[in-house]
Structures are given as C-alpha cells and as structure tokens.
Amino acid sequence: TVDIALGGEPYNYPRWRKMGVLEKFADIIPGVKRIDKRMYSKYNDWVVPGNNSITPQFNTNLVSKAEAPKSWEDLLDPKWKGQIALTTDVKAWTTLALEEGGWGIEKTEDFLRKLKEQKPIWVSSRPGANSLLIAGEFKIMGETYLQYIFQTRDKGAPTAWSRVKPVPITGSSFTLQKNAPHPNAAKLFLEWLFSPQGLAAFEATTGKGTAFPGSGTKLAKALEGLPLVYRTEEGEIKSIELALDKRFAKLLGVMME
C-alpha cells in the first residue's frame, strides 16, 4: 500500500527479504559509491539518509569547557560521580562493542562496569534528557544525539558536546517496497533524496544529517576528523544473537524497557 518506508530495525531486514517485501534500489542512486558502505545494504535494498551521532553533552553553566570530558574515559573520573545521566537504550554501547572501528566486547564491558560505579542518573528518553540537561538537573548527559545541540544552541541553550573518539553512528533507513504502487516515482524521489540537495533538505526537515565525510551536511562538518563507528545490519543481528542489550543493561544495573 506504500511506495517507500522509513524505519524498521536492521534485524527485520533478513525476514523482509525472505518474504519478498524489499526491492533493490541502492545501485540506481547516482554516486552511491561515495556514500560510506556501512550506510547502505550490501543487498542494495536499504539506505540510511540521516544519522544519529551519539556523544556526551554537558551544561556549560555547570561545567566549563576546560574541565568537560574530552573522551569516553573521562566520564569515569570520580568527580562526575552522581552527575552523569544515561538512558536505558544501550545501542551506543552495542555499536562500540561489535562494529568496525569500535572497542570490542571485552573493552566495552570493562567500561560499562566502571561507568556503573559512577552512580548514573537514569532518564527515560533522550529528548526529555536534553530538556533536563538544559534545566541543570544534572551536569552531563553521557550518551545522546548531537542533533540536540544543533536544535538548541541557536536558542541560547547552555549546552555543548564532547568530541570523543570514536563516535557511534546509528539511524533509520529507507526501503523501497517490492510491489510499490508508484515504483518509478519512488525511484526518482530516492535518487533525489540521496543527492547533496536531498540530504540537505532531509537534515533541515528532520534534524538528522548524514554523518559520512564529504556529504556536506551540518552533521558531517561537525564530525569532521573524528572516527565514526556505524551500526550495521550484521552487527545488530549479532547483538541479538549474543543478547548484548540485556547483558550490558545488567552490567549497568538497569532494567531494560
């Protein structure tokens, strides 16, 4: 009943392929090879137009830029005990544990054990956490989307972000349906969407820009020079097989939603 769908977790794609739901289209996008290979399917049946980049952020009224965390490891400094908020969404950690350029499982688990000792403040959602950070309810948001800085800094919000290495990158993808009612119009739209003009329009509309270098988005320019770790279909499936969500949540001492 639809031409194009946005969203769906990567673990759904193998099942949808088996059902014959997905149509190949990535290979028709002009210049697709300039897009980071981790942003589109090796089967050519999904592409990510906008990313979430996950970094620590801090309230500049409560934390000076000089003393602010400069790395993930800086979050473990005893001076931040009881001052760091986290969400129960652990995809930043599963991405760092499993994906190319990340930490690996052992280092990630060691980091999370130490992070638990910091007595984190648990929040239910990233948008809500952003509001609480601005209000000064805590000093640091340990892992949240960079787009919130873009959305609030022009309004004078007292927040800034830490240029940590590496930066976990996630994001929802577009898929073209196999029996799309208007397949040619859908393909034409997708060709435009992944052009520089389309990506800029998507970022302006949704707040989510593509992260890969050279895409020309606000997000890509902000992340320039930082190593990026992308969540992939294969990594997400492996995370489920290893039950990493529950495993990492247990390490942090939090109940999964």
CSV table of C-alpha atoms in Angstrom, one decimal:
chain,number,residue,atom,x,y,z
A,1,THR,CA,0.0,0.0,0.0
A,2,VAL,CA,3.0,2.3,0.2
A,3,ASP,CA,6.0,3.1,-2.1
A,4,ILE,CA,8.7,3.8,0.4
A,5,ALA,CA,9.0,3.1,4.1
A,6,LEU,CA,11.3,4.8,6.7
A,7,GLY,CA,12.3,3.0,9.8
A,8,GLY,CA,12.5,-0.6,11.0
A,9,GLU,CA,15.3,-2.1,13.0
A,10,PRO,CA,18.0,-3.8,11.0
A,11,TYR,CA,17.2,-7.2,12.5
A,12,ASN,CA,13.9,-7.1,10.4
A,13,TYR,CA,15.7,-7.0,7.0
A,14,PRO,CA,16.5,-10.7,6.6
A,15,ARG,CA,12.9,-11.6,7.3
A,16,TRP,CA,11.5,-9.0,5.0
A,17,ARG,CA,13.9,-10.2,2.2
A,18,LYS,CA,12.7,-13.7,2.7
A,19,MET,CA,9.1,-12.5,2.4
A,20,GLY,CA,9.9,-10.7,-0.8
A,21,VAL,CA,9.0,-7.3,0.6
A,22,LEU,CA,12.1,-5.3,-0.3
A,23,GLU,CA,13.0,-4.1,-3.8
A,24,LYS,CA,16.6,-3.3,-4.7
A,25,PHE,CA,17.3,0.3,-5.4
A,26,ALA,CA,20.6,1.5,-3.9
A,27,ASP,CA,22.5,0.8,-7.2
A,28,ILE,CA,20.4,3.4,-9.0
A,29,ILE,CA,21.5,6.2,-6.7
A,30,PRO,CA,23.9,8.4,-8.6
A,31,GLY,CA,27.3,8.4,-6.8
A,32,VAL,CA,26.2,5.7,-4.3
A,33,LYS,CA,29.9,4.6,-4.1
A,34,ARG,CA,30.8,7.9,-2.4
A,35,ILE,CA,28.4,7.1,0.5
A,36,ASP,CA,30.0,5.2,3.3
A,37,LYS,CA,29.5,1.4,2.6
A,38,ARG,CA,28.0,1.0,6.1
A,39,MET,CA,25.2,3.3,5.3
A,40,TYR,CA,23.6,1.1,2.6
A,41,SER,CA,22.8,-2.6,2.3
A,42,LYS,CA,25.2,-5.0,0.5
A,43,TYR,CA,21.9,-6.4,-1.0
A,44,ASN,CA,21.1,-2.8,-2.3
A,45,ASP,CA,17.7,-2.9,-0.5
A,46,TRP,CA,18.1,-0.1,2.1
A,47,VAL,CA,20.0,3.1,2.5
A,48,VAL,CA,20.3,5.5,5.6
A,49,PRO,CA,19.6,9.1,4.7
A,50,GLY,CA,20.2,10.6,8.2
A,51,ASN,CA,22.2,9.6,11.2
A,52,ASN,CA,22.1,9.8,15.0
A,53,SER,CA,25.6,10.5,16.2
A,54,ILE,CA,26.0,9.7,19.9
A,55,THR,CA,28.3,11.7,22.2
A,56,PRO,CA,28.5,13.1,25.7
A,57,GLN,CA,27.0,16.5,26.2
A,58,PHE,CA,27.2,18.9,29.2
A,59,ASN,CA,25.6,22.0,30.7
A,60,THR,CA,28.0,24.9,30.2
A,61,ASN,CA,26.6,26.8,33.2
A,62,LEU,CA,27.7,23.9,35.4
A,63,VAL,CA,30.7,22.5,33.6
A,64,SER,CA,33.4,24.7,31.9
A,65,LYS,CA,34.8,23.6,28.6
A,66,ALA,CA,38.2,23.2,30.2
A,67,GLU,CA,37.0,20.6,32.7
A,68,ALA,CA,34.4,18.9,30.4
A,69,PRO,CA,35.0,15.3,29.4
A,70,LYS,CA,37.3,15.1,26.3
A,71,SER,CA,37.0,11.3,25.9
A,72,TRP,CA,34.6,8.5,26.8
A,73,GLU,CA,37.1,7.5,29.5
A,74,ASP,CA,36.8,11.0,31.1
A,75,LEU,CA,33.3,10.1,32.1
A,76,LEU,CA,34.9,7.7,34.6
A,77,ASP,CA,36.6,10.5,36.6
A,78,PRO,CA,35.4,10.3,40.2
A,79,LYS,CA,34.5,14.0,40.2
A,80,TRP,CA,31.5,13.1,37.9
A,81,LYS,CA,30.1,10.5,40.3
A,82,GLY,CA,26.3,11.1,40.6
A,83,GLN,CA,26.4,13.8,37.9
A,84,ILE,CA,26.0,11.8,34.7
A,85,ALA,CA,22.7,10.9,33.2
A,86,LEU,CA,22.1,7.9,30.9
A,87,THR,CA,19.2,6.4,29.0
A,88,THR,CA,18.3,2.7,29.2
A,89,ASP,CA,18.9,2.5,25.4
A,90,VAL,CA,22.2,0.7,25.1
A,91,LYS,CA,22.7,0.8,21.3
A,92,ALA,CA,25.7,3.2,21.7
A,93,TRP,CA,27.5,0.5,23.7
A,94,THR,CA,26.5,-2.4,21.4
A,95,THR,CA,27.7,-0.4,18.4
A,96,LEU,CA,31.0,0.3,20.1
A,97,ALA,CA,31.3,-3.4,21.1
A,98,LEU,CA,30.6,-5.0,17.7
A,99,GLU,CA,31.2,-2.7,14.8
A,100,GLU,CA,34.2,-1.9,12.7
A,101,GLY,CA,36.4,0.7,14.5
A,102,GLY,CA,34.8,0.1,17.9
A,103,TRP,CA,36.2,-1.2,21.2
A,104,GLY,CA,35.2,-4.8,21.0
A,105,ILE,CA,33.1,-6.6,23.6
A,106,GLU,CA,35.7,-7.0,26.4
A,107,LYS,CA,36.7,-3.3,26.5
A,108,THR,CA,33.1,-2.2,26.3
A,109,GLU,CA,32.1,-4.4,29.2
A,110,ASP,CA,35.0,-3.1,31.3
A,111,PHE,CA,34.0,0.5,30.5
A,112,LEU,CA,30.4,-0.2,31.5
A,113,ARG,CA,31.3,-1.8,34.8
A,114,LYS,CA,33.3,1.3,35.7
A,115,LEU,CA,30.5,3.6,34.4
A,116,LYS,CA,28.1,1.8,36.8
A,117,GLU,CA,30.3,2.8,39.7
A,118,GLN,CA,29.7,6.5,38.7
A,119,LYS,CA,26.1,6.1,40.0
A,120,PRO,CA,24.4,7.3,36.8
A,121,ILE,CA,21.1,9.1,36.8
A,122,TRP,CA,18.6,7.2,34.7
A,123,VAL,CA,16.3,9.0,32.3
A,124,SER,CA,13.6,7.6,30.1
A,125,SER,CA,14.3,9.3,26.8
A,126,ARG,CA,16.9,11.4,25.0
A,127,PRO,CA,14.5,14.3,24.2
A,128,GLY,CA,13.5,14.5,27.9
A,129,ALA,CA,17.1,14.2,29.0
A,130,ASN,CA,18.0,17.1,26.7
A,131,SER,CA,15.5,19.3,28.5
A,132,LEU,CA,16.7,18.2,31.9
A,133,LEU,CA,20.3,18.9,30.9
A,134,ILE,CA,19.4,22.4,29.8
A,135,ALA,CA,17.5,23.0,33.1
A,136,GLY,CA,20.6,21.9,35.1
A,137,GLU,CA,19.1,18.8,36.7
A,138,PHE,CA,22.5,17.1,36.1
A,139,LYS,CA,25.8,18.2,34.7
A,140,ILE,CA,26.5,15.7,31.9
A,141,MET,CA,24.4,13.6,29.6
A,142,GLY,CA,26.6,10.6,29.0
A,143,GLU,CA,25.3,9.5,25.6
A,144,THR,CA,22.9,11.4,23.4
A,145,TYR,CA,22.3,12.7,19.9
A,146,LEU,CA,24.3,15.6,18.5
A,147,GLN,CA,21.3,16.9,16.7
A,148,TYR,CA,20.0,18.3,20.1
A,149,ILE,CA,23.0,20.7,20.2
A,150,PHE,CA,22.1,21.9,16.7
A,151,GLN,CA,18.5,22.4,17.7
A,152,THR,CA,19.0,24.3,20.9
A,153,ARG,CA,22.3,26.2,20.7
A,154,ASP,CA,20.9,28.9,18.4
A,155,LYS,CA,18.2,29.5,21.0
A,156,GLY,CA,20.9,30.1,23.6
A,157,ALA,CA,20.7,26.8,25.5
A,158,PRO,CA,23.7,26.3,27.8
A,159,THR,CA,24.9,23.0,26.2
A,160,ALA,CA,28.0,21.8,24.4
A,161,TRP,CA,29.3,18.4,23.3
A,162,SER,CA,32.5,16.4,23.7
A,163,ARG,CA,34.5,15.4,20.6
A,164,VAL,CA,35.0,11.9,21.8
A,165,LYS,CA,36.7,9.2,19.7
A,166,PRO,CA,35.1,7.1,18.3
A,167,VAL,CA,31.6,8.4,17.7
A,168,PRO,CA,28.8,5.7,17.5
A,169,ILE,CA,26.5,6.3,14.5
A,170,THR,CA,23.0,4.9,14.1
A,171,GLY,CA,20.0,5.8,12.0
A,172,SER,CA,16.8,4.6,10.3
A,173,SER,CA,16.8,3.6,6.7
A,174,PHE,CA,14.6,4.0,3.7
A,175,THR,CA,13.3,0.9,1.9
A,176,LEU,CA,11.5,0.6,-1.4
A,177,GLN,CA,8.6,-1.9,-1.3
A,178,LYS,CA,8.6,-4.7,-3.8
A,179,ASN,CA,5.1,-4.0,-5.1
A,180,ALA,CA,5.1,-0.2,-4.8
A,181,PRO,CA,2.1,1.4,-6.3
A,182,HIS,CA,4.3,4.1,-8.0
A,183,PRO,CA,7.7,2.4,-8.4
A,184,ASN,CA,9.1,4.9,-10.9
A,185,ALA,CA,8.1,8.0,-8.9
A,186,ALA,CA,9.5,6.3,-5.8
A,187,LYS,CA,12.9,5.6,-7.5
A,188,LEU,CA,13.0,9.2,-8.8
A,189,PHE,CA,12.4,10.5,-5.3
A,190,LEU,CA,15.1,8.2,-3.8
A,191,GLU,CA,17.6,9.4,-6.4
A,192,TRP,CA,16.9,13.0,-5.4
A,193,LEU,CA,16.9,12.2,-1.7
A,194,PHE,CA,20.4,10.9,-1.7
A,195,SER,CA,21.7,13.8,-3.8
A,196,PRO,CA,23.5,16.7,-1.9
A,197,GLN,CA,20.4,18.8,-2.2
A,198,GLY,CA,18.1,16.0,-1.0
A,199,LEU,CA,20.4,15.2,2.0
A,200,ALA,CA,20.5,18.9,3.0
A,201,ALA,CA,16.7,19.0,2.8
A,202,PHE,CA,16.3,15.9,4.9
A,203,GLU,CA,18.6,17.3,7.6
A,204,ALA,CA,16.7,20.6,7.6
A,205,THR,CA,13.4,18.9,7.9
A,206,THR,CA,14.2,16.1,10.4
A,207,GLY,CA,17.3,17.4,12.2
A,208,LYS,CA,19.2,14.2,11.1
A,209,GLY,CA,22.1,14.7,8.7
A,210,THR,CA,24.3,12.1,7.1
A,211,ALA,CA,27.5,11.6,9.0
A,212,PHE,CA,29.9,10.4,6.4
A,213,PRO,CA,32.7,12.9,5.4
A,214,GLY,CA,32.0,14.8,2.2
A,215,SER,CA,28.3,14.7,2.4
A,216,GLY,CA,28.1,18.4,3.0
A,217,THR,CA,25.6,18.2,5.9
A,218,LYS,CA,25.9,20.2,9.1
A,219,LEU,CA,26.4,16.9,11.0
A,220,ALA,CA,29.3,15.7,8.7
A,221,LYS,CA,31.0,19.1,9.1
A,222,ALA,CA,30.7,18.9,12.9
A,223,LEU,CA,32.1,15.4,13.0
A,224,GLU,CA,35.0,16.1,10.6
A,225,GLY,CA,38.2,14.5,11.7
A,226,LEU,CA,36.5,12.1,14.2
A,227,PRO,CA,36.5,8.3,13.7
A,228,LEU,CA,32.9,7.0,13.2
A,229,VAL,CA,31.6,3.6,14.2
A,230,TYR,CA,28.4,2.7,12.3
A,231,ARG,CA,25.7,0.4,13.5
A,232,THR,CA,25.1,-2.2,10.7
A,233,GLU,CA,22.6,-4.8,9.9
A,234,GLU,CA,25.1,-7.6,10.6
A,235,GLY,CA,26.2,-6.0,13.9
A,236,GLU,CA,22.6,-5.6,15.1
A,237,ILE,CA,21.8,-9.2,14.3
A,238,LYS,CA,24.9,-10.4,16.1
A,239,SER,CA,23.9,-8.2,19.1
A,240,ILE,CA,20.6,-10.0,19.3
A,241,GLU,CA,22.3,-13.4,19.0
A,242,LEU,CA,24.6,-12.6,21.9
A,243,ALA,CA,21.8,-10.9,23.9
A,244,LEU,CA,24.1,-7.9,24.3
A,245,ASP,CA,21.2,-5.5,25.2
A,246,LYS,CA,20.4,-7.5,28.3
A,247,ARG,CA,24.0,-8.3,29.1
A,248,PHE,CA,25.0,-4.6,29.0
A,249,ALA,CA,22.0,-3.5,30.9
A,250,LYS,CA,22.8,-5.9,33.6
A,251,LEU,CA,26.3,-4.6,33.8
A,252,LEU,CA,25.0,-1.1,34.2
A,253,GLY,CA,22.4,-2.3,36.8
A,254,VAL,CA,19.4,-1.1,34.9
A,255,MET,CA,16.1,-2.8,33.8
A,256,MET,CA,15.5,-2.8,30.1
A,257,GLU,CA,12.3,-1.1,28.9
